[in-house]
């Protein structure tokens, strides 16, 4: 009892005096802010620079789109599994169902726009293979499904940020990409949930590692496109 009290006090003292305190106040922002350097690096990748200038060769954009469609369908099927499996807690369960419906809808929209029936003929690039394998690993090895939400967040935040940062006028061939990605509200789905459950420094550390890995995977996807 006494040692619990002491270690509890010690934890509070640690929280108030270590830099971790602010992080724990808003883990959602902390994860993003501590990986801004990867976002910055991604913005300067030649694929995105050439989209901005309108010089990107169409073949590269087509290949990128096909990889993205395959990605969306694979993530949708992981979310399908999770939304069936995760029944509690209620907010995490609702998150999985909500994300599943949203990913399914968007993947379906991209398939029909491109007159595709599915992604079975799309071969993932080595970079995409690694990215998807990292998702699967998080899904299969982490007992807490919350870490899958953490793994999903870099894509949502980064694409939104990139679309807003890139100066692409409506006369540019890649304007549709900007327009379709520049309006989103990831905080509506993730923020309260992550801040509620990532409430120990161990959990924040684990989330931080997963978030960083996925930011790097996003960077590498653009880098290899
Ligand atoms: C990202 O880039 C902006 C402007 O280019 C700069 O102000 C900011 O410090 C950079 N952040 C990091 C973490 O590199
Ligand atoms: C962390 O959050 C969970 C879920 O809300 C709660 O059960 C647990 O007591 C909290 N732990 C700490 C250290 O605040």
Coordinates of N, CA and C and ligand atoms in Angstrom, one line a residue:
X1 N 0.8 -1.2 0.0 CA 0.0 0.0 0.0 C 0.9 1.3 0.0
X2 N 1.8 1.2 1.0 CA 2.7 2.4 1.1 C 3.6 2.5 -0.1
X3 N 4.1 1.4 -0.6 CA 5.0 1.5 -1.8 C 4.2 1.9 -3.0
X4 N 2.9 1.5 -3.1 CA 2.0 1.9 -4.2 C 1.9 3.4 -4.1
X5 N 1.7 3.9 -2.9 CA 1.5 5.4 -2.7 C 2.7 6.1 -3.2
X6 N 3.9 5.6 -2.7 CA 5.2 6.2 -3.1 C 5.4 6.2 -4.6
X7 N 5.1 5.0 -5.2 CA 5.4 4.9 -6.6 C 4.4 5.8 -7.4
X8 N 3.2 5.9 -6.8 CA 2.2 6.8 -7.4 C 2.6 8.2 -7.4
X9 N 3.1 8.6 -6.2 CA 3.6 10.0 -6.1 C 4.8 10.2 -7.0
X10 N 5.7 9.2 -7.1 CA 6.8 9.3 -7.9 C 6.4 9.5 -9.4
X11 N 5.4 8.8 -9.8 CA 4.9 8.9 -11.2 C 4.4 10.3 -11.4
X12 N 3.6 10.8 -10.4 CA 3.1 12.2 -10.6 C 4.2 13.2 -10.7
X13 N 5.2 13.0 -9.9 CA 6.4 13.9 -9.9 C 7.0 13.9 -11.2
X14 N 7.2 12.6 -11.7 CA 7.8 12.4 -13.0 C 7.0 13.1 -14.1
X15 N 5.7 12.9 -14.0 CA 4.8 13.5 -15.0 C 4.9 15.1 -15.0
X16 N 5.0 15.6 -13.8 CA 5.0 17.1 -13.8 C 6.4 17.7 -14.1
X17 N 7.4 16.9 -13.9 CA 8.7 17.5 -14.1 C 9.5 17.1 -15.4
X18 N 9.0 16.0 -15.9 CA 9.7 15.5 -17.1 C 9.0 16.1 -18.4
X19 N 9.8 16.1 -19.5 CA 9.1 16.6 -20.7 C 8.0 15.7 -21.1
X20 N 7.9 14.5 -20.6 CA 6.8 13.6 -20.9 C 5.4 14.2 -20.5
X21 N 5.4 15.1 -19.6 CA 4.2 15.6 -19.1 C 3.3 16.2 -20.2
X22 N 3.9 17.1 -20.9 CA 3.2 17.8 -22.0 C 2.7 16.8 -23.0
X23 N 3.6 15.8 -23.3 CA 3.3 14.8 -24.3 C 2.0 14.1 -23.9
X24 N 1.9 13.8 -22.6 CA 0.8 13.0 -22.2 C -0.5 13.8 -22.1
X25 N -0.4 15.1 -22.1 CA -1.6 16.0 -22.2 C -2.3 15.8 -23.5
X26 N -1.5 15.7 -24.6 CA -2.2 15.6 -25.9 C -1.3 14.7 -26.8
X27 N -1.4 13.4 -26.5 CA -0.6 12.4 -27.2 C -0.8 12.5 -28.7
X28 N -2.0 12.8 -29.1 CA -2.4 12.9 -30.5 C -1.5 13.9 -31.2
X29 N -1.3 15.1 -30.6 CA -0.5 16.1 -31.2 C 1.0 15.8 -31.1
X30 N 1.3 15.2 -29.9 CA 2.7 14.9 -29.7 C 3.3 13.9 -30.7
X31 N 2.5 12.9 -31.1 CA 2.9 11.9 -32.1 C 3.2 12.6 -33.4
X32 N 2.4 13.5 -33.8 CA 2.6 14.2 -35.1 C 3.8 15.2 -35.0
X33 N 3.8 16.0 -33.9 CA 4.8 17.0 -33.8 C 6.2 16.4 -33.7
X34 N 6.3 15.3 -33.0 CA 7.6 14.7 -32.9 C 8.1 14.0 -34.2
X35 N 7.2 13.9 -35.2 CA 7.6 13.3 -36.5 C 7.5 14.3 -37.6
X36 N 7.4 15.6 -37.3 CA 7.3 16.6 -38.3 C 8.5 16.6 -39.3
X37 N 9.7 16.2 -38.8 CA 10.8 16.2 -39.6 C 10.6 15.2 -40.8
X38 N 9.9 14.1 -40.5 CA 9.7 13.2 -41.6 C 8.6 13.7 -42.6
X39 N 7.6 14.5 -42.0 CA 6.7 15.1 -42.9 C 7.4 16.1 -43.8
X40 N 8.3 16.9 -43.2 CA 9.0 17.9 -44.0 C 9.8 17.2 -45.1
X41 N 10.5 16.2 -44.7 CA 11.3 15.5 -45.7 C 10.5 14.9 -46.9
X42 N 9.3 14.5 -46.5 CA 8.4 13.9 -47.5 C 7.9 15.0 -48.5
X43 N 7.6 16.2 -48.0 CA 7.2 17.3 -48.8 C 8.2 17.6 -49.9
X44 N 9.5 17.3 -49.6 CA 10.5 17.7 -50.6 C 11.0 16.5 -51.5
X45 N 10.2 15.4 -51.4 CA 10.5 14.3 -52.3 C 10.2 14.7 -53.8
X46 N 11.0 14.2 -54.7 CA 10.8 14.7 -56.1 C 9.5 14.4 -56.7
X47 N 8.9 13.2 -56.3 CA 7.6 12.9 -56.8 C 6.6 14.0 -56.5
X48 N 6.6 14.5 -55.3 CA 5.6 15.5 -54.9 C 6.0 16.9 -55.4
X49 N 7.3 17.1 -55.5 CA 7.7 18.4 -56.1 C 7.3 18.5 -57.6
X50 N 7.4 17.3 -58.3 CA 7.0 17.3 -59.7 C 5.5 17.3 -59.8
X51 N 4.8 16.8 -58.9 CA 3.3 17.0 -58.9 C 3.0 18.4 -58.8
X52 N 3.6 19.1 -57.9 CA 3.4 20.5 -57.7 C 3.7 21.3 -58.9
X53 N 4.8 21.0 -59.6 CA 5.2 21.8 -60.8 C 4.4 21.3 -62.0
X54 N 3.7 20.2 -61.9 CA 3.0 19.7 -63.0 C 3.8 18.9 -64.0
X55 N 5.1 18.7 -63.6 CA 6.0 18.0 -64.6 C 6.0 16.5 -64.4
X56 N 5.3 16.0 -63.4 CA 5.4 14.5 -63.1 C 4.8 13.7 -64.3
X57 N 5.6 12.8 -64.8 CA 5.2 11.9 -65.9 C 3.9 11.1 -65.5
X58 N 3.0 11.1 -66.4 CA 1.7 10.5 -66.1 C 1.9 9.0 -65.7
X59 N 2.8 8.3 -66.3 CA 3.0 6.9 -66.0 C 3.3 6.7 -64.5
X60 N 4.1 7.6 -64.0 CA 4.5 7.5 -62.5 C 3.3 7.7 -61.7
X61 N 2.4 8.6 -62.1 CA 1.2 8.8 -61.3 C 0.2 7.6 -61.3
X62 N 0.1 7.0 -62.5 CA -0.7 5.9 -62.7 C -0.2 4.7 -61.8
X63 N 1.1 4.5 -61.8 CA 1.7 3.4 -61.0 C 1.4 3.7 -59.5
X64 N 1.6 4.9 -59.1 CA 1.3 5.4 -57.7 C -0.2 5.1 -57.3
X65 N -1.1 5.5 -58.2 CA -2.5 5.3 -58.0 C -2.9 3.8 -57.8
X66 N -2.3 3.0 -58.6 CA -2.6 1.6 -58.5 C -2.1 1.0 -57.2
X67 N -0.8 1.4 -56.8 CA -0.3 1.0 -55.5 C -1.2 1.5 -54.3
X68 N -1.7 2.7 -54.5 CA -2.6 3.3 -53.5 C -3.9 2.5 -53.4
X69 N -4.5 2.1 -54.5 CA -5.7 1.4 -54.5 C -5.5 0.0 -53.8
X70 N -4.4 -0.6 -54.2 CA -4.1 -1.9 -53.5 C -4.0 -1.7 -52.0
X71 N -3.3 -0.7 -51.6 CA -3.1 -0.3 -50.2 C -4.5 -0.2 -49.5
X72 N -5.3 0.7 -50.1 CA -6.6 0.9 -49.5 C -7.5 -0.4 -49.4
X73 N -7.4 -1.2 -50.4 CA -8.2 -2.5 -50.3 C -7.6 -3.4 -49.2
X74 N -6.3 -3.4 -49.1 CA -5.7 -4.3 -48.0 C -6.0 -3.8 -46.6
X75 N -5.9 -2.5 -46.5 CA -6.3 -1.9 -45.1 C -7.7 -2.1 -44.8
X76 N -8.6 -2.0 -45.9 CA -10.0 -2.2 -45.7 C -10.2 -3.6 -45.2
X77 N -9.5 -4.6 -45.7 CA -9.8 -6.0 -45.3 C -9.2 -6.2 -43.9
X78 N -8.1 -5.5 -43.5 CA -7.7 -5.6 -42.1 C -8.7 -5.0 -41.1
X79 N -9.3 -3.8 -41.6 CA -10.3 -3.2 -40.7 C -11.6 -4.0 -40.6
X80 N -11.9 -4.8 -41.7 CA -13.0 -5.7 -41.7 C -12.9 -6.7 -40.6
X81 N -11.7 -7.3 -40.5 CA -11.4 -8.3 -39.5 C -11.5 -7.7 -38.1
X82 N -10.9 -6.5 -38.0 CA -10.8 -5.8 -36.6 C -12.2 -5.4 -36.2
X83 N -13.0 -4.9 -37.1 CA -14.3 -4.4 -36.6 C -15.2 -5.6 -36.2
X84 N -14.9 -6.8 -36.7 CA -15.7 -8.0 -36.3 C -15.2 -8.4 -34.9
X85 N -13.8 -8.3 -34.8 CA -13.2 -8.9 -33.6 C -13.4 -8.0 -32.3
X86 N -13.2 -6.7 -32.5 CA -13.2 -5.7 -31.4 C -14.6 -5.3 -31.0
X87 N -15.1 -5.9 -29.9 CA -16.4 -5.5 -29.5 C -16.4 -4.6 -28.3
X88 N -15.3 -4.5 -27.5 CA -15.2 -3.6 -26.4 C -13.7 -3.1 -26.4
X89 N -13.5 -1.9 -25.8 CA -14.5 -1.0 -25.3 C -15.3 -0.4 -26.5
X90 N -16.4 0.2 -26.1 CA -17.3 0.7 -27.1 C -16.7 1.7 -28.1
X91 N -15.9 2.7 -27.5 CA -15.4 3.7 -28.4 C -14.4 3.1 -29.4
X92 N -13.6 2.2 -29.0 CA -12.6 1.6 -29.9 C -13.4 0.7 -31.0
X93 N -14.4 0.0 -30.5 CA -15.2 -0.8 -31.4 C -15.9 0.1 -32.5
X94 N -16.4 1.3 -32.0 CA -17.1 2.2 -32.9 C -16.1 2.8 -33.9
X95 N -14.8 3.0 -33.4 CA -13.8 3.6 -34.3 C -13.5 2.6 -35.4
X96 N -13.3 1.3 -35.1 CA -13.0 0.3 -36.1 C -14.2 0.2 -37.1
X97 N -15.4 0.2 -36.7 CA -16.5 0.1 -37.6 C -16.6 1.3 -38.5
X98 N -16.4 2.5 -37.9 CA -16.4 3.7 -38.6 C -15.3 3.8 -39.7
X99 N -14.1 3.4 -39.3 CA -13.0 3.5 -40.2 C -13.2 2.4 -41.4
X100 N -13.7 1.3 -41.0 CA -14.0 0.2 -42.0 C -14.9 0.7 -43.1
X101 N -16.0 1.3 -42.6 CA -17.0 1.8 -43.6 C -16.4 2.9 -44.5
X102 N -15.6 3.8 -43.9 CA -15.1 4.9 -44.6 C -14.0 4.4 -45.6
X103 N -13.1 3.5 -45.2 CA -12.1 3.0 -46.1 C -12.8 2.2 -47.3
X104 N -13.8 1.4 -46.9 CA -14.5 0.6 -47.9 C -15.1 1.5 -49.0
X105 N -15.7 2.5 -48.5 CA -16.4 3.5 -49.4 C -15.4 4.1 -50.3
X106 N -14.3 4.6 -49.8 CA -13.3 5.3 -50.6 C -12.6 4.3 -51.6
X107 N -12.3 3.1 -51.1 CA -11.6 2.2 -52.0 C -12.6 1.8 -53.1
X108 N -13.9 1.7 -52.8 CA -14.9 1.4 -53.8 C -15.0 2.5 -54.9
X109 N -14.9 3.7 -54.4 CA -15.0 4.9 -55.3 C -13.8 4.9 -56.2
X110 N -12.6 4.6 -55.7 CA -11.4 4.6 -56.6 C -11.4 3.4 -57.6
X111 N -11.9 2.3 -57.1 CA -12.1 1.1 -58.0 C -13.0 1.5 -59.2
X112 N -14.2 2.0 -58.9 CA -15.1 2.3 -59.9 C -14.7 3.4 -60.8
X113 N -14.0 4.4 -60.3 CA -13.5 5.5 -61.1 C -12.5 5.0 -62.2
X114 N -11.7 3.9 -61.8 CA -10.7 3.4 -62.7 C -11.2 2.1 -63.4
X115 N -12.5 1.8 -63.3 CA -13.0 0.6 -63.9 C -12.3 -0.7 -63.6
X116 N -12.0 -0.8 -62.3 CA -11.4 -2.0 -61.8 C -12.4 -2.8 -60.9
X117 N -12.2 -4.1 -60.9 CA -13.1 -4.9 -60.1 C -12.4 -5.2 -58.7
X118 N -11.1 -5.2 -58.7 CA -10.4 -5.5 -57.5 C -8.9 -5.2 -57.7
X119 N -8.2 -5.6 -56.7 CA -6.7 -5.3 -56.7 C -5.9 -6.6 -56.9
X120 N -6.6 -7.7 -57.2 CA -5.9 -9.0 -57.2 C -4.7 -9.1 -58.2
X121 N -4.8 -8.2 -59.3 CA -3.8 -8.3 -60.3 C -2.7 -7.2 -60.0
X122 N -2.9 -6.4 -59.0 CA -1.9 -5.4 -58.7 C -0.8 -6.0 -57.8
X123 N 0.5 -5.9 -58.3 CA 1.6 -6.4 -57.5 C 2.2 -5.3 -56.7
X124 N 2.2 -5.5 -55.3 CA 2.8 -4.4 -54.5 C 4.3 -4.3 -54.8
X125 N 4.8 -3.0 -54.8 CA 6.2 -2.8 -54.9 C 6.9 -3.3 -53.6
X126 N 8.2 -3.5 -53.6 CA 8.9 -3.9 -52.3 C 8.6 -3.0 -51.2
X127 N 8.5 -1.7 -51.5 CA 8.3 -0.7 -50.4 C 6.8 -0.8 -49.9
X128 N 5.9 -1.0 -50.8 CA 4.5 -1.2 -50.3 C 4.3 -2.5 -49.6
X129 N 5.1 -3.6 -50.0 CA 5.0 -4.9 -49.4 C 5.4 -4.7 -47.9
X130 N 6.5 -4.0 -47.7 CA 7.0 -3.7 -46.3 C 6.0 -3.0 -45.5
X131 N 5.4 -1.9 -46.1 CA 4.4 -1.1 -45.4 C 3.2 -1.9 -44.9
X132 N 2.7 -2.8 -45.9 CA 1.6 -3.6 -45.5 C 1.9 -4.7 -44.5
X133 N 3.2 -5.2 -44.6 CA 3.6 -6.2 -43.6 C 3.7 -5.6 -42.2
X134 N 4.1 -4.3 -42.2 CA 4.2 -3.6 -40.9 C 2.8 -3.4 -40.3
X135 N 1.8 -3.1 -41.1 CA 0.5 -3.0 -40.6 C 0.0 -4.4 -40.0
X136 N 0.3 -5.4 -40.8 CA -0.2 -6.8 -40.4 C 0.5 -7.2 -39.1
X137 N 1.8 -6.8 -39.0 CA 2.5 -7.2 -37.8 C 1.9 -6.5 -36.5
X138 N 1.5 -5.2 -36.7 CA 0.9 -4.4 -35.6 C -0.4 -5.1 -35.2
X139 N -1.2 -5.5 -36.3 CA -2.5 -6.1 -36.0 C -2.4 -7.4 -35.3
X140 N -1.4 -8.2 -35.7 CA -1.3 -9.5 -35.2 C -0.5 -9.6 -33.9
X141 N 0.5 -8.8 -33.6 CA 1.3 -8.9 -32.4 C 0.8 -8.1 -31.3
X142 N 0.2 -6.9 -31.6 CA -0.3 -6.1 -30.4 C -1.6 -6.6 -30.0
X143 N -1.7 -6.9 -28.7 CA -3.0 -7.4 -28.2 C -4.0 -6.3 -28.1
X144 N -3.5 -5.0 -27.9 CA -4.4 -3.9 -27.9 C -4.7 -3.3 -29.3
X145 N -5.9 -3.4 -29.8 CA -6.2 -2.9 -31.1 C -6.0 -1.4 -31.3
X146 N -5.8 -0.7 -30.2 CA -5.6 0.7 -30.3 C -4.3 1.0 -31.1
X147 N -3.3 0.1 -31.0 CA -2.1 0.4 -31.8 C -2.3 0.3 -33.3
X148 N -3.3 -0.4 -33.7 CA -3.6 -0.4 -35.1 C -4.2 1.0 -35.5
X149 N -4.9 1.6 -34.6 CA -5.4 3.0 -34.9 C -4.2 3.9 -35.0
X150 N -3.2 3.7 -34.1 CA -2.0 4.5 -34.2 C -1.3 4.3 -35.5
X151 N -1.2 3.1 -36.0 CA -0.6 2.7 -37.2 C -1.3 3.4 -38.4
X152 N -2.6 3.6 -38.3 CA -3.4 4.1 -39.4 C -3.3 5.6 -39.5
X153 N -2.9 6.3 -38.4 CA -3.0 7.7 -38.3 C -2.0 8.5 -39.2
X154 N -0.7 8.0 -39.3 CA 0.2 8.8 -40.1 C -0.3 9.1 -41.5
X155 N -0.9 8.1 -42.2 CA -1.4 8.2 -43.5 C -2.5 9.3 -43.5
X156 N -3.4 9.3 -42.6 CA -4.5 10.3 -42.6 C -3.9 11.7 -42.4
X157 N -3.0 11.8 -41.4 CA -2.5 13.2 -41.1 C -1.6 13.7 -42.2
X158 N -0.7 12.8 -42.7 CA 0.3 13.2 -43.6 C -0.3 13.7 -45.0
X159 N -1.2 12.9 -45.5 CA -1.8 13.2 -46.8 C -2.6 14.5 -46.7
X160 N -3.3 14.7 -45.6 CA -4.0 16.0 -45.4 C -3.0 17.2 -45.4
X161 N -2.0 17.0 -44.6 CA -1.0 18.0 -44.5 C -0.3 18.3 -45.8
X162 N 0.1 17.3 -46.5 CA 0.8 17.4 -47.8 C -0.1 18.1 -48.8
X163 N -1.4 17.7 -48.9 CA -2.3 18.3 -49.8 C -2.5 19.8 -49.5
X164 N -2.5 20.2 -48.3 CA -2.6 21.6 -47.9 C -1.3 22.4 -48.2
X165 N -0.2 21.7 -48.0 CA 1.1 22.4 -48.2 C 1.5 22.6 -49.7
X166 N 1.1 21.6 -50.5 CA 1.5 21.7 -51.9 C 0.7 22.8 -52.6
X167 N 1.4 23.6 -53.3 CA 0.8 24.7 -54.0 C 0.5 24.2 -55.4
X168 N -0.7 23.7 -55.5 CA -1.2 23.1 -56.8 C -2.4 23.8 -57.3
X169 N -2.3 24.6 -58.3 CA -3.5 25.4 -58.8 C -4.5 24.5 -59.6
X170 N -5.7 24.9 -59.8 CA -6.7 24.1 -60.4 C -6.4 23.8 -61.8
X171 N -5.5 24.5 -62.4 CA -5.1 24.2 -63.8 C -4.1 23.0 -63.9
X172 N -3.5 22.6 -62.8 CA -2.5 21.6 -62.7 C -3.2 20.2 -62.8
X173 N -2.6 19.2 -63.6 CA -3.1 17.9 -63.8 C -3.4 17.2 -62.4
X174 N -2.6 17.6 -61.4 CA -2.7 16.8 -60.1 C -3.6 17.6 -59.1
X175 N -4.3 18.5 -59.6 CA -5.2 19.3 -58.7 C -6.2 18.4 -58.0
X176 N -6.7 17.4 -58.7 CA -7.7 16.4 -58.1 C -7.1 15.8 -56.9
X177 N -5.9 15.4 -57.0 CA -5.2 14.8 -55.8 C -5.3 15.7 -54.6
X178 N -4.9 16.9 -54.9 CA -4.9 17.9 -53.8 C -6.3 18.1 -53.2
X179 N -7.3 18.3 -54.1 CA -8.6 18.6 -53.7 C -9.2 17.4 -52.9
X180 N -8.9 16.2 -53.4 CA -9.5 15.0 -52.7 C -8.9 14.7 -51.3
X181 N -7.7 15.3 -51.1 CA -7.0 15.0 -49.8 C -6.9 16.2 -48.9
X182 N -7.3 17.4 -49.3 CA -7.0 18.5 -48.5 C -8.1 18.8 -47.4
X183 N -9.2 18.1 -47.4 CA -10.2 18.3 -46.4 C -10.5 17.0 -45.7
X184 N -10.0 16.9 -44.5 CA -10.3 15.8 -43.7 C -10.2 16.2 -42.2
X185 N -10.7 15.4 -41.3 CA -10.7 15.7 -39.9 C -10.3 14.5 -39.1
X186 N -9.0 14.1 -39.3 CA -8.6 12.9 -38.5 C -8.8 13.1 -37.0
X187 N -8.7 14.4 -36.5 CA -8.8 14.6 -35.1 C -10.2 14.1 -34.6
X188 N -11.2 14.2 -35.4 CA -12.6 13.8 -35.0 C -12.6 12.3 -34.6
X189 N -11.8 11.5 -35.3 CA -11.9 10.1 -35.1 C -10.8 9.6 -34.1
X190 N -9.7 10.2 -34.1 CA -8.6 9.7 -33.3 C -8.3 10.3 -32.0
X191 N -8.4 11.7 -32.0 CA -7.8 12.4 -30.9 C -8.3 12.0 -29.5
X192 N -9.6 12.1 -29.3 CA -10.1 11.8 -27.9 C -9.7 10.3 -27.5
X193 N -9.8 9.4 -28.5 CA -9.6 8.0 -28.2 C -8.1 7.8 -27.8
X194 N -7.2 8.3 -28.6 CA -5.8 8.1 -28.3 C -5.4 8.8 -27.0
X195 N -5.9 10.0 -26.8 CA -5.6 10.7 -25.6 C -6.1 10.0 -24.3
X196 N -7.2 9.3 -24.5 CA -7.8 8.6 -23.4 C -7.1 7.3 -23.0
X197 N -6.7 6.6 -24.0 CA -6.1 5.3 -23.8 C -4.6 5.3 -23.7
X198 N -3.9 6.2 -24.3 CA -2.4 6.2 -24.3 C -2.1 7.1 -23.0
X199 N -2.3 6.5 -21.9 CA -2.2 7.3 -20.7 C -1.0 6.9 -19.7
X200 N -0.1 6.1 -20.3 CA 1.1 5.8 -19.5 C 2.3 6.1 -20.4
X201 N 3.5 6.3 -19.8 CA 4.6 6.6 -20.7 C 5.0 5.4 -21.5
X202 N 4.8 4.2 -21.0 CA 5.1 3.0 -21.8 C 4.2 2.9 -23.0
X203 N 2.9 3.2 -22.8 CA 2.0 3.2 -24.0 C 2.4 4.3 -25.0
X204 N 2.7 5.4 -24.5 CA 3.1 6.5 -25.4 C 4.3 6.2 -26.1
X205 N 5.3 5.5 -25.5 CA 6.5 5.1 -26.1 C 6.2 4.1 -27.2
X206 N 5.4 3.1 -26.9 CA 5.1 2.1 -27.9 C 4.4 2.8 -29.1
X207 N 3.4 3.6 -28.8 CA 2.7 4.3 -29.9 C 3.6 5.2 -30.7
X208 N 4.5 5.8 -30.1 CA 5.5 6.7 -30.7 C 6.4 5.9 -31.7
X209 N 6.8 4.7 -31.3 CA 7.6 3.8 -32.2 C 6.8 3.4 -33.4
X210 N 5.5 3.0 -33.2 CA 4.6 2.6 -34.3 C 4.3 3.8 -35.3
X211 N 4.0 4.9 -34.7 CA 3.7 6.1 -35.5 C 4.9 6.5 -36.4
X212 N 6.1 6.5 -35.8 CA 7.3 6.8 -36.5 C 7.6 5.9 -37.6
X213 N 7.4 4.6 -37.4 CA 7.6 3.5 -38.4 C 6.7 3.8 -39.6
X214 N 5.4 4.1 -39.3 CA 4.4 4.3 -40.4 C 4.7 5.7 -41.1
X215 N 5.1 6.7 -40.4 CA 5.5 7.9 -41.1 C 6.6 7.7 -42.1
X216 N 7.6 6.9 -41.6 CA 8.7 6.5 -42.5 C 8.2 5.7 -43.7
X217 N 7.3 4.8 -43.4 CA 6.7 4.0 -44.5 C 6.0 4.9 -45.6
X218 N 5.3 5.9 -45.1 CA 4.6 6.8 -46.0 C 5.7 7.6 -46.8
X219 N 6.7 8.1 -46.1 CA 7.8 8.8 -46.8 C 8.4 7.9 -47.9
X220 N 8.6 6.6 -47.5 CA 9.3 5.7 -48.5 C 8.3 5.4 -49.6
X221 N 7.0 5.4 -49.4 CA 6.1 5.1 -50.5 C 6.2 6.2 -51.5
X222 N 6.2 7.5 -51.0 CA 6.3 8.6 -52.0 C 7.7 8.6 -52.6
X223 N 8.7 8.2 -51.8 CA 10.1 8.2 -52.3 C 10.3 7.2 -53.4
X224 N 9.5 6.1 -53.4 CA 9.7 5.0 -54.4 C 8.7 5.1 -55.5
X225 N 7.9 6.1 -55.5 CA 6.8 6.2 -56.5 C 7.3 7.0 -57.7
Ligands
LIG1 C1 9.7 21.9 -41.1 O1 9.8 22.9 -42.0 C2 9.4 24.2 -41.6 C3 9.5 25.2 -42.7 O2 10.1 24.7 -43.9 C4 10.3 24.6 -40.4 O3 9.8 25.9 -39.9 C5 10.2 23.6 -39.3 O4 11.1 23.9 -38.3 C6 10.5 22.2 -39.8 N1 10.3 21.3 -38.7 C7 11.1 20.2 -38.5 C8 10.8 19.4 -37.3 O5 12.0 19.9 -39.2
LIG2 C1 -5.7 4.6 -18.4 O1 -7.0 4.6 -19.1 C2 -7.7 3.4 -18.9 C3 -9.0 3.4 -19.8 O2 -9.6 4.7 -19.7 C4 -8.1 3.3 -17.4 O3 -8.8 2.1 -17.2 C5 -6.8 3.3 -16.6 O4 -7.1 3.3 -15.2 C6 -5.9 4.5 -16.9 N1 -4.6 4.4 -16.3 C7 -4.0 5.5 -15.8 C8 -2.6 5.2 -15.2 O5 -4.5 6.6 -15.7

